[in-house]
């Protein structure tokens, strides 16, 4: 491509709301243009990068036998009613009516559509397994679209769905997809980690996220210092604590604790480690229909993990409650404990099951109980995993310790089981002629988010640094003086030669200052720029290796060989 003809409107200023490097540089380097909140147009460079990512995905999908389809973007609302997700997705679904007053939804994901495509077409176990995918625009009316391509409202996703006649077969496919996704990210040159993810109300271990490691990531992941274990904090688990503080030995008693409301005050008052105190966290739990106040109890040294709390209550969401609301419900803020369940629903952290020597609120102003033995309520109370793991906690699989790192979720693979096939009555005849719902898996990858993730992981203060497999052009050929015929001639020669050898190449043939062209090249982030300047008089040319930020001086006649070598390395 000739830069003089290319549509790459680079600019000095970043959008005022851009905080992430990828948002800043993809905007400044002329890859994307914002149309409205969460809506972007892709300009030629972005389009090339997207196609490259899509090609890699297509190749890896073909290797594992997944077949590409394309489902319509506009989806009938009845399908969403059938699965029940029309409520669950809530305002993220963009709904509209056609001229005949039929209600439609812009597809945010396509489980329902894919099940609808397959049901009544695959009717026998003989035609299973089946894995279908598409790469398609999605629309989610995100509450807070932000960070450019990272969290758009309209975005591109690769979404795949598999259908099976047994759970063993689903497990096999799930592993094959994990391996395929791993290859996609490896080929893209990304540093990533596959972590255990929240499986929502479905539960189980059949949900993994592919996280590109970057400080700007919105997800916190817990990783083990010794083994491969990694998990989103929303789902992370831990072993029993290695060292448990000394227990405060006390009889069961009601103590006068005037105005002692916080965990800090409480452990200070009794001179005990907050491990032996019970923290109550009151939340308004929101269901499809209605809401209620729920008290979550965890150890004083822990924090409530929101997603775990949502899963434990099978809620749509949880929100804060005011002290007034608690008082109105007959609760005593600051002194709430798990021994009286009559005023609100309770959920108690699993780590507290049978806990001894605890101190908790007495549900009476200015009073706490000491010497509480929770085994007295172990039969009647509801226990669930509620606490967020802490850095330094022990790995659930080995004796390593957990630490936190930030990740960008670029993929999510999930064992769905029969959730959608049952809801949509998608069934086949098994070997015994019995009607059975399909066992399903779903595999998502954020294509447009990947564009941003690559840059989050690969940039510097001057701009983008594309990895070899993702770069819009591998080589940029540049001369410093358009009036110097020898420079121009060599540039044209290299441009032609590289093209002939199937290297994606751009020639910066603009009549611009050298510094200006150089800034542009660094901002766009070509892996290699051949700089033909004054030194050509001495038979020398330079190659800028963008990732290494290194200029190599090369003999004029060796440039082509050298650049081919660098590309292959
Ligand atoms: P997030 O937790 O980031 O909101 P999600 O869990 O809702 O994402 P999935 O439903 O798992 O997303 O979708 C599959 C993939 O699609 C995600 O792993 C992510 O890469 C991508 N994706 C989801 N939402 C967006 C978005 N708003 N903009 C860009 N990519 C997205
Ligand atoms: Mg996800």
XYZ file of C-alpha atoms and ligand atoms in Angstrom:
601
model
C 0.000 0.000 0.000
C 1.150 3.498 -0.770
C 0.896 5.750 2.229
C 0.057 8.656 -0.029
C -3.129 6.849 -1.062
C -3.944 5.224 2.275
C -6.782 6.346 4.499
C -4.942 6.559 7.806
C -5.957 9.810 9.454
C -3.413 10.040 12.281
C -3.878 12.833 14.787
C -1.990 14.372 17.695
C -4.907 14.517 20.114
C -6.528 11.541 21.780
C -10.277 11.550 22.499
C -10.890 13.384 25.768
C -12.359 10.311 27.492
C -9.522 7.985 26.465
C -7.597 6.658 29.429
C -6.297 3.341 28.133
C -3.278 3.161 25.837
C -5.197 1.096 23.298
C -8.016 3.638 23.147
C -5.560 6.519 22.813
C -3.316 4.956 20.176
C -5.966 3.194 18.094
C -7.746 6.549 17.855
C -4.642 8.643 17.255
C -3.133 6.234 14.738
C -6.274 6.239 12.609
C -7.538 2.729 13.303
C -10.918 3.552 14.820
C -13.362 6.391 14.896
C -15.985 6.804 17.576
C -19.516 7.270 16.264
C -21.398 7.407 19.565
C -20.929 5.983 23.028
C -19.653 2.412 22.611
C -19.971 2.539 18.815
C -16.914 2.611 16.573
C -16.163 2.592 12.883
C -13.166 0.556 11.837
C -10.866 2.290 9.397
C -8.623 0.341 6.973
C -5.824 -0.484 9.422
C -8.240 -1.851 12.029
C -10.057 -3.811 9.379
C -6.805 -5.521 8.363
C -5.965 -6.407 11.972
C -9.471 -7.774 12.550
C -9.219 -9.898 9.414
C -5.887 -11.275 10.551
C -7.328 -12.275 13.903
C -10.355 -13.789 12.187
C -8.146 -15.776 9.820
C -6.212 -17.257 12.698
C -9.449 -18.153 14.466
C -10.863 -19.707 11.289
C -7.735 -21.789 10.785
C -7.732 -23.051 14.339
C -11.447 -23.795 14.225
C -11.006 -25.776 11.032
C -8.275 -27.811 12.727
C -10.688 -28.962 15.417
C -13.554 -29.528 13.041
C -15.758 -26.589 13.984
C -17.861 -25.279 11.107
C -18.563 -21.657 10.344
C -22.118 -20.386 9.967
C -23.671 -16.963 10.179
C -26.864 -16.270 12.069
C -28.926 -13.153 11.676
C -28.038 -10.225 13.909
C -31.675 -9.342 14.422
C -33.223 -12.050 16.570
C -36.904 -12.706 17.385
C -37.791 -11.803 20.958
C -39.794 -15.036 21.333
C -36.554 -16.998 21.409
C -35.355 -14.903 24.324
C -38.651 -15.435 26.076
C -38.352 -19.185 25.538
C -34.998 -19.318 27.315
C -36.037 -16.801 29.934
C -33.117 -14.553 29.173
C -35.237 -11.642 28.056
C -35.476 -10.738 31.777
C -32.042 -11.970 32.797
C -30.232 -9.817 30.223
C -32.434 -6.869 31.123
C -31.471 -3.537 29.672
C -28.453 -4.899 27.819
C -30.838 -6.226 25.201
C -31.666 -3.651 22.564
C -35.283 -4.329 21.629
C -37.329 -2.886 18.834
C -40.431 -3.585 16.795
C -40.744 -3.998 13.074
C -43.552 -2.457 11.032
C -45.817 -5.358 11.927
C -45.251 -4.756 15.616
C -43.169 -7.921 16.037
C -40.612 -7.579 18.823
C -36.942 -8.177 18.021
C -33.648 -8.103 19.871
C -30.192 -7.252 18.504
C -28.132 -10.374 19.249
C -25.809 -9.954 22.274
C -24.793 -13.645 22.023
C -26.459 -16.442 20.091
C -27.187 -19.496 22.259
C -30.904 -19.326 21.545
C -30.418 -18.728 17.840
C -27.961 -21.586 17.483
C -30.176 -24.000 19.416
C -33.064 -22.940 17.215
C -30.983 -23.614 14.113
C -30.080 -27.104 15.241
C -33.298 -28.270 16.886
C -35.444 -30.427 14.642
C -32.562 -30.668 12.188
C -30.289 -32.885 14.247
C -32.577 -35.578 15.559
C -30.299 -38.535 16.226
C -27.248 -39.257 18.355
C -25.680 -40.520 15.115
C -25.253 -36.925 13.955
C -23.518 -35.761 17.122
C -21.188 -34.158 18.083
C -21.570 -30.918 16.203
C -19.649 -27.671 16.654
C -20.858 -24.523 14.886
C -19.479 -21.018 15.173
C -19.682 -17.588 13.669
C -17.729 -14.364 13.770
C -20.277 -11.651 14.041
C -21.168 -8.236 15.341
C -22.896 -8.318 18.709
C -24.821 -5.626 20.485
C -25.066 -5.173 24.235
C -26.421 -1.974 25.608
C -23.668 -1.922 28.233
C -24.359 0.296 31.233
C -20.888 1.834 30.982
C -19.382 1.451 27.530
C -15.793 2.601 27.844
C -12.148 2.076 27.009
C -12.635 2.145 23.244
C -12.839 -1.313 21.687
C -12.413 -2.922 25.084
C -16.011 -2.488 26.135
C -18.096 -1.371 23.233
C -21.823 -1.669 22.824
C -21.366 -2.971 19.303
C -18.436 -5.387 19.096
C -17.236 -8.407 17.164
C -17.324 -11.807 18.812
C -16.436 -15.263 17.677
C -19.138 -17.364 19.253
C -19.228 -21.136 18.991
C -21.631 -23.746 20.289
C -21.230 -27.495 20.500
C -23.834 -30.232 20.801
C -23.191 -33.633 22.362
C -24.804 -36.887 23.352
C -22.760 -37.306 26.547
C -20.930 -35.288 29.151
C -17.713 -37.163 28.377
C -17.937 -35.982 24.807
C -18.576 -32.413 25.957
C -15.463 -32.640 28.168
C -13.410 -33.794 25.192
C -14.671 -30.934 23.023
C -14.156 -28.404 25.799
C -10.512 -29.461 26.105
C -10.076 -29.306 22.330
C -11.525 -25.788 22.256
C -9.324 -24.701 25.130
C -6.302 -25.940 23.186
C -7.509 -24.204 20.017
C -8.044 -20.891 21.822
C -4.620 -21.252 23.364
C -3.117 -21.615 19.904
C -4.968 -18.518 18.676
C -3.553 -16.377 21.482
C -0.080 -17.868 21.194
C -0.022 -17.183 17.475
C -1.111 -13.618 18.129
C 1.974 -13.230 20.304
C 0.063 -12.642 23.533
C 1.049 -13.353 27.105
C -2.067 -14.908 28.623
C -3.380 -17.179 31.297
C -6.340 -19.539 31.267
C -8.222 -19.238 34.515
C -11.181 -20.810 36.232
C -14.171 -18.562 35.917
C -17.501 -17.964 37.515
C -19.997 -20.468 36.156
C -22.992 -18.496 37.312
C -25.942 -20.361 38.722
C -24.953 -23.473 36.759
C -21.948 -24.110 38.983
C -19.263 -26.689 38.446
C -15.788 -26.209 37.072
C -16.846 -26.045 33.465
C -16.088 -22.393 32.880
C -12.750 -20.930 31.933
C -11.655 -17.494 30.850
C -8.729 -16.575 28.655
C -7.031 -13.607 30.184
C -4.505 -11.428 28.437
C -2.224 -10.198 31.183
C -2.128 -6.407 31.353
C -2.128 -3.928 34.216
C -5.088 -2.148 32.690
C -7.235 -5.309 32.761
C -10.636 -4.977 34.397
C -10.485 -8.473 35.865
C -8.466 -9.466 38.899
C -7.100 -12.956 38.736
C -5.582 -14.997 41.499
C -2.591 -17.073 40.435
C -0.630 -19.670 42.338
C 3.080 -19.202 42.995
C 3.763 -22.896 42.418
C 1.250 -24.635 40.192
C -0.797 -23.756 37.105
C -3.823 -22.685 39.126
C -5.337 -19.386 38.156
C -8.867 -18.136 38.709
C -10.889 -15.013 38.327
C -11.392 -13.624 41.866
C -15.088 -13.985 41.163
C -14.521 -17.747 41.343
C -11.167 -18.190 43.066
C -10.927 -20.729 45.869
C -8.378 -21.306 48.583
C -7.299 -23.998 51.003
C -7.680 -23.857 54.715
C -5.415 -21.201 56.121
C -1.917 -22.463 56.827
C -1.606 -20.655 60.130
C -4.707 -19.999 62.156
C -4.467 -17.325 64.843
C -4.796 -18.392 68.446
C -8.420 -18.760 69.443
C -9.872 -16.540 72.166
C -11.213 -19.004 74.703
C -14.467 -17.742 76.109
C -17.794 -19.143 77.234
C -20.891 -18.350 75.256
C -21.895 -14.993 76.621
C -23.653 -11.768 75.763
C -21.329 -8.827 76.183
C -22.045 -5.125 76.528
C -20.105 -3.506 73.668
C -21.215 0.131 73.670
C -21.049 1.672 70.196
C -18.638 -1.012 68.965
C -19.855 -1.402 65.414
C -16.987 -2.055 63.041
C -14.842 -5.172 62.837
C -11.738 -3.116 63.711
C -13.382 -1.757 66.843
C -14.645 -5.197 67.751
C -11.317 -7.001 67.446
C -9.633 -4.130 69.271
C -12.257 -4.252 72.059
C -11.857 -7.993 72.642
C -8.177 -8.059 71.660
C -8.797 -10.880 69.204
C -7.767 -11.462 65.626
C -10.583 -10.428 63.264
C -10.500 -14.039 62.057
C -12.656 -14.782 65.105
C -15.214 -12.089 64.404
C -18.204 -12.396 62.117
C -18.846 -9.580 59.693
C -22.405 -9.060 58.481
C -22.860 -7.506 55.077
C -26.415 -6.454 54.331
C -27.419 -6.255 50.684
C -30.563 -5.772 48.686
C -30.799 -8.846 46.510
C -32.585 -8.280 43.234
C -34.476 -11.121 41.582
C -36.354 -11.326 38.326
C -39.407 -10.451 40.358
C -38.909 -8.242 43.371
C -36.056 -7.921 45.829
C -35.274 -8.522 49.492
C -32.690 -7.722 52.125
C -30.239 -10.568 52.663
C -27.558 -10.706 55.344
C -24.275 -12.256 54.248
C -21.953 -13.413 57.029
C -18.220 -13.830 56.558
C -15.185 -13.777 58.812
C -14.126 -10.291 59.874
C -10.843 -10.658 58.011
C -12.601 -11.445 54.709
C -14.510 -9.435 52.128
C -17.746 -10.390 50.438
C -17.249 -11.381 46.797
C -20.137 -9.869 44.861
C -20.405 -12.506 42.135
C -20.267 -15.300 44.705
C -23.048 -13.564 46.636
C -25.137 -13.256 43.466
C -24.649 -16.938 42.696
C -25.447 -17.972 46.255
C -28.804 -16.207 46.067
C -29.525 -16.945 42.394
C -30.026 -13.206 42.005
C -29.895 -10.902 39.012
C -27.859 -8.392 40.964
C -27.164 -7.127 44.448
C -27.217 -3.547 45.626
C -26.411 -1.647 48.797
C -29.032 -0.975 51.452
C -29.282 2.036 53.727
C -29.275 1.890 57.533
C -32.835 3.231 57.492
C -33.991 0.273 55.405
C -32.323 -2.117 57.834
C -33.925 -0.479 60.841
C -37.266 -0.561 59.071
C -36.819 -4.306 58.624
C -36.242 -4.665 62.358
C -32.488 -5.179 62.034
C -29.851 -3.535 64.208
C -27.037 -2.134 62.037
C -23.638 -2.640 63.627
C -24.868 -5.505 65.795
C -26.276 -8.044 63.340
C -25.365 -11.687 63.889
C -26.255 -15.055 62.373
C -28.064 -16.527 65.375
C -31.449 -14.967 64.677
C -32.753 -15.582 61.208
C -36.246 -14.261 61.723
C -35.778 -10.728 60.358
C -34.001 -11.430 57.062
C -32.673 -14.249 54.936
C -29.136 -15.289 55.862
C -26.291 -16.711 53.824
C -23.173 -17.758 55.761
C -19.727 -18.254 54.298
C -18.743 -21.888 54.023
C -15.559 -21.155 55.977
C -17.742 -20.444 59.001
C -19.424 -23.836 59.023
C -18.807 -25.303 62.479
C -16.505 -22.370 63.353
C -15.787 -22.137 67.080
C -14.900 -19.339 69.505
C -16.508 -16.683 67.335
C -17.677 -13.202 68.239
C -20.758 -11.850 66.478
C -23.496 -9.296 66.804
C -26.312 -10.184 69.245
C -29.001 -8.508 67.106
C -29.473 -6.056 69.948
C -28.079 -2.557 70.160
C -24.657 -2.388 71.893
C -24.360 -6.157 72.432
C -22.214 -8.919 70.946
C -22.007 -12.621 71.677
C -18.697 -14.267 72.474
C -17.781 -17.941 72.429
C -20.159 -18.652 69.571
C -20.068 -22.149 68.156
C -21.651 -22.127 64.719
C -22.210 -25.857 64.670
C -25.421 -25.108 66.571
C -26.893 -23.707 63.371
C -25.075 -25.921 60.864
C -28.236 -27.882 60.168
C -30.589 -24.953 59.724
C -28.445 -22.251 58.155
C -27.593 -21.840 54.482
C -23.851 -21.921 53.807
C -22.167 -20.931 50.525
C -18.783 -19.793 49.248
C -18.955 -16.028 49.741
C -15.510 -14.737 50.642
C -13.026 -13.295 48.201
C -9.600 -14.894 48.373
C -6.800 -12.680 49.663
C -3.284 -12.381 48.378
C -1.150 -14.759 50.401
C -3.924 -17.329 50.822
C -3.007 -20.947 50.150
C -3.679 -22.407 46.689
C -6.596 -24.865 46.620
C -4.492 -27.421 44.730
C -1.018 -27.209 46.259
C 0.860 -25.465 49.050
C 1.761 -22.452 46.910
C 0.384 -19.018 47.755
C -2.015 -16.908 45.735
C -1.217 -13.495 44.376
C -3.252 -11.124 42.243
C -2.659 -9.933 38.728
C -4.796 -8.052 36.231
C -6.216 -9.552 33.089
C -8.349 -8.678 30.082
C -10.995 -11.310 29.400
C -10.635 -12.078 25.695
C -12.309 -15.456 25.714
C -14.750 -17.480 27.734
C -15.489 -21.172 27.318
C -18.326 -22.749 29.180
C -19.953 -26.125 29.669
C -23.616 -25.306 29.401
C -25.046 -28.759 29.898
C -28.730 -28.857 28.985
C -29.667 -25.364 30.161
C -30.686 -24.059 26.745
C -31.623 -27.315 25.055
C -34.111 -28.043 27.816
C -35.572 -24.561 27.801
C -35.927 -24.564 24.026
C -36.871 -28.243 23.786
C -33.987 -29.106 21.508
C -33.841 -32.872 21.637
C -32.516 -35.889 19.798
C -33.108 -39.619 19.990
C -30.403 -41.431 21.917
C -29.160 -44.967 21.271
C -32.187 -46.414 23.042
C -34.595 -44.291 21.081
C -35.238 -42.026 24.033
C -35.833 -38.297 23.544
C -32.975 -36.417 25.211
C -31.945 -32.747 25.312
C -28.579 -31.895 23.734
C -25.632 -31.447 26.044
C -23.975 -28.205 25.045
C -20.840 -26.134 25.307
C -20.310 -22.487 24.350
C -17.083 -20.817 23.315
C -16.751 -17.047 22.980
C -13.823 -14.915 21.921
C -13.822 -11.139 21.723
C -12.360 -10.294 18.341
C -12.565 -6.509 18.547
C -11.537 -6.645 22.218
C -8.468 -8.604 21.122
C -7.400 -5.693 18.923
C -7.357 -3.500 22.033
C -5.801 -6.220 24.212
C -2.865 -6.625 21.841
C -2.100 -2.939 22.206
C -2.614 -2.911 25.977
C 0.113 -5.518 26.178
C 2.266 -4.114 23.374
C 2.785 -0.366 23.326
C 5.181 2.267 24.579
C 5.052 6.030 25.029
C 5.230 6.550 21.269
C 2.405 4.287 20.178
C 1.351 0.815 19.116
C 3.719 -2.131 18.769
C 1.927 -4.784 16.725
C 2.921 -8.390 17.105
C 3.968 -10.062 13.857
C 0.772 -12.029 13.327
C -1.479 -9.092 14.108
C 0.339 -6.238 12.369
C -1.646 -4.387 9.701
C 1.606 -4.177 7.703
C 4.770 -5.993 8.633
C 7.152 -3.542 7.012
C 7.079 0.184 6.401
C 9.545 1.506 3.861
C 10.490 5.111 4.287
C 12.883 7.584 2.695
C 13.951 10.875 4.217
C 14.235 13.021 1.129
C 11.769 12.719 -1.742
C 14.097 14.760 -3.952
C 16.885 12.218 -3.599
C 16.361 9.906 -6.558
C 18.599 7.154 -5.215
C 16.613 7.015 -1.965
C 13.283 6.880 -3.747
C 14.520 4.283 -6.206
C 15.766 1.968 -3.462
C 12.550 2.377 -1.503
C 10.486 1.493 -4.570
C 12.719 -1.448 -5.302
C 12.375 -2.855 -1.779
C 8.653 -2.197 -1.793
C 8.253 -4.228 -4.990
C 10.578 -6.999 -3.825
C 8.817 -7.424 -0.483
C 5.421 -7.492 -2.161
C 6.667 -10.138 -4.535
C 7.650 -12.201 -1.502
C 4.198 -11.836 0.061
C 5.296 -9.530 2.845
C 2.621 -7.007 3.766
C 4.358 -3.735 3.171
C 3.629 -0.042 3.090
C 5.765 2.590 1.421
C 5.662 6.030 2.951
C 5.899 7.998 -0.271
C 4.484 11.202 1.133
C 6.149 14.527 0.663
C 6.479 15.083 4.394
C 9.267 15.846 6.819
C 11.295 12.858 7.959
C 10.463 13.429 11.640
C 6.784 13.590 10.893
C 6.864 10.329 8.957
C 8.914 8.690 11.686
C 6.426 9.703 14.405
C 3.637 8.321 12.282
C 5.440 5.012 11.779
C 6.021 4.628 15.505
C 2.474 5.625 16.385
C 1.020 3.088 13.933
C 3.477 0.496 15.177
C 4.747 -1.395 12.127
C 7.014 -4.184 13.439
C 9.787 -3.027 11.084
C 10.537 0.235 9.316
C 13.264 0.464 6.711
C 14.726 3.937 6.875
C 16.500 5.113 3.768
C 18.279 8.337 4.577
C 21.477 10.306 4.088
C 23.653 7.310 4.961
C 22.660 5.742 1.658
C 25.523 7.776 0.192
C 27.790 5.448 2.177
C 25.793 2.413 1.120
C 23.969 2.120 4.467
C 20.313 1.803 5.386
C 18.649 1.451 8.790
C 16.013 -0.951 10.018
C 13.927 0.035 13.036
C 12.782 -2.947 15.083
C 9.742 -1.423 16.807
C 9.408 -4.015 19.560
C 13.062 -3.871 20.536
C 13.166 -0.143 19.908
C 16.451 -0.740 18.148
C 17.886 0.666 14.920
C 20.136 -1.680 12.995
C 22.469 -0.335 10.331
C 22.600 -2.609 7.295
C 24.481 -2.611 3.994
C 22.244 -1.443 1.204
C 22.499 -4.751 -0.615
C 21.721 -6.805 2.500
C 18.522 -5.034 3.529
C 16.175 -7.422 1.827
C 17.822 -10.538 3.264
C 18.051 -8.956 6.691
C 14.418 -7.918 6.797
C 13.268 -11.365 5.662
C 15.361 -12.850 8.435
C 13.864 -10.513 11.041
C 10.350 -11.333 9.910
C 10.931 -15.058 10.176
C 12.730 -14.928 13.512
P -17.322 -8.920 30.496
O -17.241 -9.701 31.774
O -16.023 -8.306 30.091
O -18.474 -7.992 30.437
P -18.762 -11.103 29.461
O -18.348 -12.134 30.429
O -20.066 -10.454 29.594
O -17.630 -9.987 29.367
P -19.098 -13.098 27.425
O -20.566 -13.130 27.440
O -18.345 -14.170 28.085
O -18.624 -11.671 27.989
O -18.642 -12.874 25.915
C -17.545 -13.546 25.296
C -16.423 -12.585 24.964
O -16.878 -11.438 24.244
C -15.751 -12.013 26.189
O -14.794 -12.908 26.691
C -15.125 -10.737 25.642
O -13.865 -11.010 25.065
C -16.081 -10.310 24.551
N -16.931 -9.193 25.003
C -17.963 -9.248 25.856
N -18.512 -8.047 26.042
C -17.808 -7.181 25.259
C -17.892 -5.781 25.006
N -18.826 -5.035 25.577
N -17.007 -5.232 24.123
C -16.071 -5.988 23.536
N -15.934 -7.303 23.743
C -16.796 -7.906 24.586
Mg -17.457 -13.928 30.170
